[in-house]
Amino acid sequence: LAGAVAIISDQPIWDAASIATALPAHTWQINDDALGTSLDDSFLLGWALAHYSYTTYRDKPAPIRASIMVPSGSDSDRIMGLAKGTFLGRDMINMPPNKMNPSGLESTARDLAKTYKAKIAVITGDKLASGFPAIDCVGRAAECPPRLIDMRWGKSGPKITLIGKGITFDSGGLDLKPSKAMEMMKKDMGGSAIALGLANALMHANVPIQLRVLIPAAENAVSD
């Protein structure tokens, strides 16, 4: 990577992403002496993020990118946690809304909870209507019913709660939006994607906290 020194700036995360996609698909090693500087973990994170590709509904697999040897002393758990969390958030937002509906959002949260042995509870039906009427009101007309997802992880440390908006599609409800105004409304669950992605990063890095994630999930639509 010595020849890449000329393009390394004060934003190594973006430089690394560019380098990772430009180099041939081999395993590379950073030579600090040749670079004349020591690259921090943000460079490694940028390299990892360059490997993201959404291929869930594509026949061809993701392209093989250049890999890099992780230098000793790097916080690999933190780096991989941030990369995995970012990939999860991107996948959720990229997922079409007929798949990433409230049920799909719950499945994603349950998979994450299973991976890291977190506790998860989902409130639906009459309990949702009485305890959390705003969530129920937004989503009760849709074919896929609303729910509140409550995930908890960690037994010691500061108590941290993440709340992510999970409106998986916003058609406008009874006040139906024109088509151009709702084309990108599958991104209305971006808050939940960020919350679960960050939870993924924190749990993967085993950060000593008591984490709680709340996701109000609903589809603002009307059934047939």
mmCIF file of C-alpha atoms in Angstrom:
data_model
loop_
_atom_site.group_PDB
_atom_site.id
_atom_site.type_symbol
_atom_site.label_atom_id
_atom_site.label_comp_id
_atom_site.label_asym_id
_atom_site.label_seq_id
_atom_site.Cartn_x
_atom_site.Cartn_y
_atom_site.Cartn_z
ATOM 1 C CA LEU A 1 0.000 0.000 0.000
ATOM 2 C CA ALA A 2 2.991 2.311 -0.079
ATOM 3 C CA GLY A 3 1.911 3.704 -3.430
ATOM 4 C CA ALA A 4 -1.393 4.774 -1.931
ATOM 5 C CA VAL A 5 0.199 7.334 0.392
ATOM 6 C CA ALA A 6 -0.474 10.155 -2.025
ATOM 7 C CA ILE A 7 -4.241 9.797 -1.736
ATOM 8 C CA ILE A 8 -4.467 9.273 2.032
ATOM 9 C CA SER A 9 -5.960 12.383 3.585
ATOM 10 C CA ASP A 10 -7.405 13.354 6.941
ATOM 11 C CA GLN A 11 -10.427 11.146 6.157
ATOM 12 C CA PRO A 12 -8.857 7.663 6.133
ATOM 13 C CA ILE A 13 -12.232 5.899 6.331
ATOM 14 C CA TRP A 14 -13.171 7.126 2.832
ATOM 15 C CA ASP A 15 -9.649 6.709 1.442
ATOM 16 C CA ALA A 16 -9.634 3.077 2.580
ATOM 17 C CA ALA A 17 -12.970 2.415 0.894
ATOM 18 C CA SER A 18 -11.631 3.779 -2.374
ATOM 19 C CA ILE A 19 -8.411 1.784 -2.131
ATOM 20 C CA ALA A 20 -10.225 -1.458 -1.265
ATOM 21 C CA THR A 21 -12.364 -1.230 -4.392
ATOM 22 C CA ALA A 22 -9.451 -0.223 -6.648
ATOM 23 C CA LEU A 23 -6.921 -2.881 -5.702
ATOM 24 C CA PRO A 24 -6.953 -6.438 -7.121
ATOM 25 C CA ALA A 25 -8.696 -9.063 -4.993
ATOM 26 C CA HIS A 26 -5.673 -10.234 -3.010
ATOM 27 C CA THR A 27 -4.717 -9.995 0.661
ATOM 28 C CA TRP A 28 -2.802 -6.802 1.405
ATOM 29 C CA GLN A 29 -0.758 -5.622 4.353
ATOM 30 C CA ILE A 30 -0.194 -2.086 5.586
ATOM 31 C CA ASN A 31 3.465 -1.038 5.638
ATOM 32 C CA ASP A 32 3.601 1.787 8.178
ATOM 33 C CA ASP A 33 7.281 2.446 7.488
ATOM 34 C CA ALA A 34 6.682 2.946 3.779
ATOM 35 C CA LEU A 35 3.680 5.156 4.414
ATOM 36 C CA GLY A 36 5.495 7.191 7.008
ATOM 37 C CA THR A 37 2.424 7.165 9.208
ATOM 38 C CA SER A 38 0.319 4.766 11.245
ATOM 39 C CA LEU A 39 -3.244 4.329 10.015
ATOM 40 C CA ASP A 40 -5.910 4.177 12.698
ATOM 41 C CA ASP A 41 -8.919 1.881 13.040
ATOM 42 C CA SER A 42 -11.058 4.163 10.876
ATOM 43 C CA PHE A 43 -8.965 3.087 7.883
ATOM 44 C CA LEU A 44 -9.750 -0.566 8.608
ATOM 45 C CA LEU A 45 -13.427 0.259 9.073
ATOM 46 C CA GLY A 46 -13.529 2.027 5.721
ATOM 47 C CA TRP A 47 -11.914 -1.001 4.095
ATOM 48 C CA ALA A 48 -14.553 -3.275 5.649
ATOM 49 C CA LEU A 49 -17.449 -1.035 4.612
ATOM 50 C CA ALA A 50 -16.266 -1.127 0.994
ATOM 51 C CA HIS A 51 -17.235 -4.812 0.938
ATOM 52 C CA TYR A 52 -20.943 -4.087 1.309
ATOM 53 C CA SER A 53 -23.201 -5.078 -1.536
ATOM 54 C CA TYR A 54 -26.939 -5.734 -1.437
ATOM 55 C CA THR A 55 -27.411 -8.977 -3.349
ATOM 56 C CA THR A 56 -30.417 -10.536 -1.600
ATOM 57 C CA TYR A 57 -32.508 -10.608 -4.769
ATOM 58 C CA ARG A 58 -29.729 -10.891 -7.324
ATOM 59 C CA ASP A 59 -28.531 -14.020 -9.092
ATOM 60 C CA LYS A 60 -24.888 -12.969 -9.045
ATOM 61 C CA PRO A 61 -22.984 -13.023 -5.732
ATOM 62 C CA ALA A 62 -21.280 -9.942 -4.341
ATOM 63 C CA PRO A 63 -17.973 -9.098 -6.065
ATOM 64 C CA ILE A 64 -14.828 -10.279 -4.305
ATOM 65 C CA ARG A 65 -12.894 -7.331 -2.896
ATOM 66 C CA ALA A 66 -9.309 -6.941 -1.779
ATOM 67 C CA SER A 67 -8.796 -8.022 1.830
ATOM 68 C CA ILE A 68 -6.355 -6.624 4.358
ATOM 69 C CA MET A 69 -4.337 -8.069 7.234
ATOM 70 C CA VAL A 70 -5.422 -6.493 10.513
ATOM 71 C CA PRO A 71 -2.413 -4.986 12.321
ATOM 72 C CA SER A 72 -1.759 -6.053 15.907
ATOM 73 C CA GLY A 73 -3.222 -3.640 18.397
ATOM 74 C CA SER A 74 -6.298 -2.900 16.320
ATOM 75 C CA ASP A 75 -9.681 -3.195 18.028
ATOM 76 C CA SER A 76 -11.012 -5.831 15.647
ATOM 77 C CA ASP A 77 -14.195 -6.512 17.683
ATOM 78 C CA ARG A 78 -15.145 -2.845 17.549
ATOM 79 C CA ILE A 79 -14.330 -2.564 13.844
ATOM 80 C CA MET A 80 -16.248 -5.696 12.872
ATOM 81 C CA GLY A 81 -19.133 -4.704 15.126
ATOM 82 C CA LEU A 82 -19.439 -1.338 13.391
ATOM 83 C CA ALA A 83 -19.182 -2.994 9.968
ATOM 84 C CA LYS A 84 -21.765 -5.672 10.777
ATOM 85 C CA GLY A 85 -24.096 -3.083 12.292
ATOM 86 C CA THR A 86 -23.785 -0.837 9.239
ATOM 87 C CA PHE A 87 -24.417 -3.771 6.907
ATOM 88 C CA LEU A 88 -27.517 -4.741 8.885
ATOM 89 C CA GLY A 89 -28.915 -1.212 8.743
ATOM 90 C CA ARG A 90 -28.266 -0.946 5.006
ATOM 91 C CA ASP A 91 -29.856 -4.337 4.349
ATOM 92 C CA MET A 92 -32.967 -3.377 6.286
ATOM 93 C CA ILE A 93 -33.423 -0.099 4.422
ATOM 94 C CA ASN A 94 -32.705 -1.713 1.050
ATOM 95 C CA MET A 95 -35.213 -4.509 1.682
ATOM 96 C CA PRO A 96 -38.503 -3.993 -0.219
ATOM 97 C CA PRO A 97 -41.389 -3.008 2.062
ATOM 98 C CA ASN A 98 -43.452 -6.116 1.339
ATOM 99 C CA LYS A 99 -40.617 -8.060 3.008
ATOM 100 C CA MET A 100 -39.426 -5.538 5.597
ATOM 101 C CA ASN A 101 -42.929 -5.041 6.998
ATOM 102 C CA PRO A 102 -43.621 -5.126 10.772
ATOM 103 C CA SER A 103 -43.380 -8.920 10.720
ATOM 104 C CA GLY A 104 -40.085 -8.781 8.814
ATOM 105 C CA LEU A 105 -38.749 -6.176 11.209
ATOM 106 C CA GLU A 106 -39.643 -8.435 14.124
ATOM 107 C CA SER A 107 -37.895 -11.389 12.469
ATOM 108 C CA THR A 108 -34.759 -9.293 11.995
ATOM 109 C CA ALA A 109 -34.801 -8.249 15.649
ATOM 110 C CA ARG A 110 -35.353 -11.837 16.792
ATOM 111 C CA ASP A 111 -32.439 -13.070 14.682
ATOM 112 C CA LEU A 112 -30.209 -10.402 16.217
ATOM 113 C CA ALA A 113 -31.383 -11.275 19.724
ATOM 114 C CA LYS A 114 -30.700 -14.969 19.094
ATOM 115 C CA THR A 115 -27.184 -14.254 17.834
ATOM 116 C CA TYR A 116 -26.200 -12.325 20.965
ATOM 117 C CA LYS A 117 -28.424 -14.108 23.489
ATOM 118 C CA ALA A 118 -30.514 -11.015 24.163
ATOM 119 C CA LYS A 119 -34.016 -11.068 25.616
ATOM 120 C CA ILE A 120 -36.844 -9.980 23.340
ATOM 121 C CA ALA A 121 -40.550 -9.363 23.865
ATOM 122 C CA VAL A 122 -43.127 -8.291 21.278
ATOM 123 C CA ILE A 123 -46.380 -6.578 22.242
ATOM 124 C CA THR A 124 -49.298 -6.919 19.807
ATOM 125 C CA GLY A 125 -53.087 -6.992 19.657
ATOM 126 C CA ASP A 126 -55.181 -5.822 22.603
ATOM 127 C CA LYS A 127 -52.132 -5.213 24.812
ATOM 128 C CA LEU A 128 -50.695 -2.896 22.177
ATOM 129 C CA ALA A 129 -54.020 -1.086 21.734
ATOM 130 C CA SER A 130 -54.398 -0.468 25.466
ATOM 131 C CA GLY A 131 -50.781 0.145 26.390
ATOM 132 C CA PHE A 132 -49.482 1.881 23.263
ATOM 133 C CA PRO A 133 -52.522 3.220 21.391
ATOM 134 C CA ALA A 134 -50.546 5.544 19.096
ATOM 135 C CA ILE A 135 -48.630 2.613 17.558
ATOM 136 C CA ASP A 136 -51.835 0.629 17.211
ATOM 137 C CA CYS A 137 -53.671 3.571 15.643
ATOM 138 C CA VAL A 138 -51.023 4.074 12.959
ATOM 139 C CA GLY A 139 -50.853 0.440 11.908
ATOM 140 C CA ARG A 140 -54.216 -1.160 12.655
ATOM 141 C CA ALA A 141 -55.661 -0.652 9.153
ATOM 142 C CA ALA A 142 -52.796 -2.444 7.401
ATOM 143 C CA GLU A 143 -52.772 -6.134 6.467
ATOM 144 C CA CYS A 144 -49.661 -6.744 8.605
ATOM 145 C CA PRO A 145 -50.530 -5.717 12.182
ATOM 146 C CA PRO A 146 -48.413 -3.299 14.245
ATOM 147 C CA ARG A 147 -46.282 -4.266 17.223
ATOM 148 C CA LEU A 148 -43.788 -2.953 19.777
ATOM 149 C CA ILE A 149 -40.444 -4.764 19.854
ATOM 150 C CA ASP A 150 -38.548 -4.646 23.149
ATOM 151 C CA MET A 151 -35.025 -6.137 23.228
ATOM 152 C CA ARG A 152 -32.685 -6.173 26.239
ATOM 153 C CA TRP A 153 -29.021 -7.177 26.515
ATOM 154 C CA GLY A 154 -26.279 -6.867 29.128
ATOM 155 C CA LYS A 155 -26.328 -7.228 32.906
ATOM 156 C CA SER A 156 -23.962 -4.497 34.108
ATOM 157 C CA GLY A 157 -22.850 -0.984 33.266
ATOM 158 C CA PRO A 158 -24.780 2.163 32.318
ATOM 159 C CA LYS A 159 -28.362 1.785 31.143
ATOM 160 C CA ILE A 160 -28.698 2.811 27.490
ATOM 161 C CA THR A 161 -31.990 2.823 25.586
ATOM 162 C CA LEU A 162 -32.227 3.127 21.811
ATOM 163 C CA ILE A 163 -35.584 3.924 20.207
ATOM 164 C CA GLY A 164 -35.951 3.553 16.450
ATOM 165 C CA LYS A 165 -38.930 4.529 14.333
ATOM 166 C CA GLY A 166 -40.194 1.441 12.491
ATOM 167 C CA ILE A 167 -42.841 2.715 10.083
ATOM 168 C CA THR A 168 -42.073 0.156 7.395
ATOM 169 C CA PHE A 169 -44.062 2.010 4.747
ATOM 170 C CA ASP A 170 -45.918 5.309 4.896
ATOM 171 C CA SER A 171 -48.670 5.519 2.313
ATOM 172 C CA GLY A 172 -50.291 8.405 4.164
ATOM 173 C CA GLY A 173 -52.975 6.103 5.534
ATOM 174 C CA LEU A 174 -56.527 7.296 4.953
ATOM 175 C CA ASP A 175 -55.103 10.594 3.703
ATOM 176 C CA LEU A 176 -53.417 8.728 0.840
ATOM 177 C CA LYS A 177 -50.311 10.372 -0.577
ATOM 178 C CA PRO A 178 -49.812 10.792 -4.341
ATOM 179 C CA SER A 179 -47.492 8.129 -5.770
ATOM 180 C CA LYS A 180 -44.473 10.431 -6.122
ATOM 181 C CA ALA A 181 -44.719 11.329 -2.447
ATOM 182 C CA MET A 182 -44.625 7.707 -1.279
ATOM 183 C CA GLU A 183 -42.064 6.126 -3.626
ATOM 184 C CA MET A 184 -39.252 6.221 -1.068
ATOM 185 C CA MET A 185 -41.409 5.810 2.026
ATOM 186 C CA LYS A 186 -39.954 2.365 2.653
ATOM 187 C CA LYS A 187 -37.135 4.354 4.259
ATOM 188 C CA ASP A 188 -39.508 5.520 6.985
ATOM 189 C CA MET A 189 -38.196 2.617 9.077
ATOM 190 C CA GLY A 190 -34.632 3.966 8.852
ATOM 191 C CA GLY A 191 -34.678 4.831 12.553
ATOM 192 C CA SER A 192 -35.250 1.195 13.483
ATOM 193 C CA ALA A 193 -32.502 0.119 11.080
ATOM 194 C CA ILE A 194 -30.044 2.502 12.741
ATOM 195 C CA ALA A 195 -31.089 1.416 16.243
ATOM 196 C CA LEU A 196 -30.704 -2.300 15.481
ATOM 197 C CA GLY A 197 -27.489 -1.687 13.567
ATOM 198 C CA LEU A 198 -26.015 0.201 16.509
ATOM 199 C CA ALA A 199 -27.224 -2.526 18.880
ATOM 200 C CA ASN A 200 -25.459 -5.062 16.670
ATOM 201 C CA ALA A 201 -22.229 -3.064 16.890
ATOM 202 C CA LEU A 202 -22.449 -2.668 20.672
ATOM 203 C CA MET A 203 -23.242 -6.322 21.332
ATOM 204 C CA HIS A 204 -20.585 -7.617 18.936
ATOM 205 C CA ALA A 205 -17.958 -5.467 20.669
ATOM 206 C CA ASN A 206 -19.318 -6.665 24.042
ATOM 207 C CA VAL A 207 -19.556 -3.112 25.361
ATOM 208 C CA PRO A 208 -20.266 -3.220 29.147
ATOM 209 C CA ILE A 209 -23.718 -1.629 29.173
ATOM 210 C CA GLN A 210 -27.308 -2.562 29.928
ATOM 211 C CA LEU A 211 -28.850 -2.072 26.513
ATOM 212 C CA ARG A 212 -32.526 -1.764 25.687
ATOM 213 C CA VAL A 213 -33.869 -1.339 22.153
ATOM 214 C CA LEU A 214 -37.460 -0.253 21.527
ATOM 215 C CA ILE A 215 -38.888 -0.478 18.018
ATOM 216 C CA PRO A 216 -42.462 0.714 17.400
ATOM 217 C CA ALA A 217 -43.228 -1.168 14.169
ATOM 218 C CA ALA A 218 -46.220 -0.342 11.982
ATOM 219 C CA GLU A 219 -47.203 -0.034 8.364
ATOM 220 C CA ASN A 220 -49.168 3.141 7.716
ATOM 221 C CA ALA A 221 -51.413 1.722 5.022
ATOM 222 C CA VAL A 222 -54.986 0.600 4.411
ATOM 223 C CA SER A 223 -55.923 -2.985 3.578
ATOM 224 C CA ASP A 224 -58.031 -3.980 0.590
#
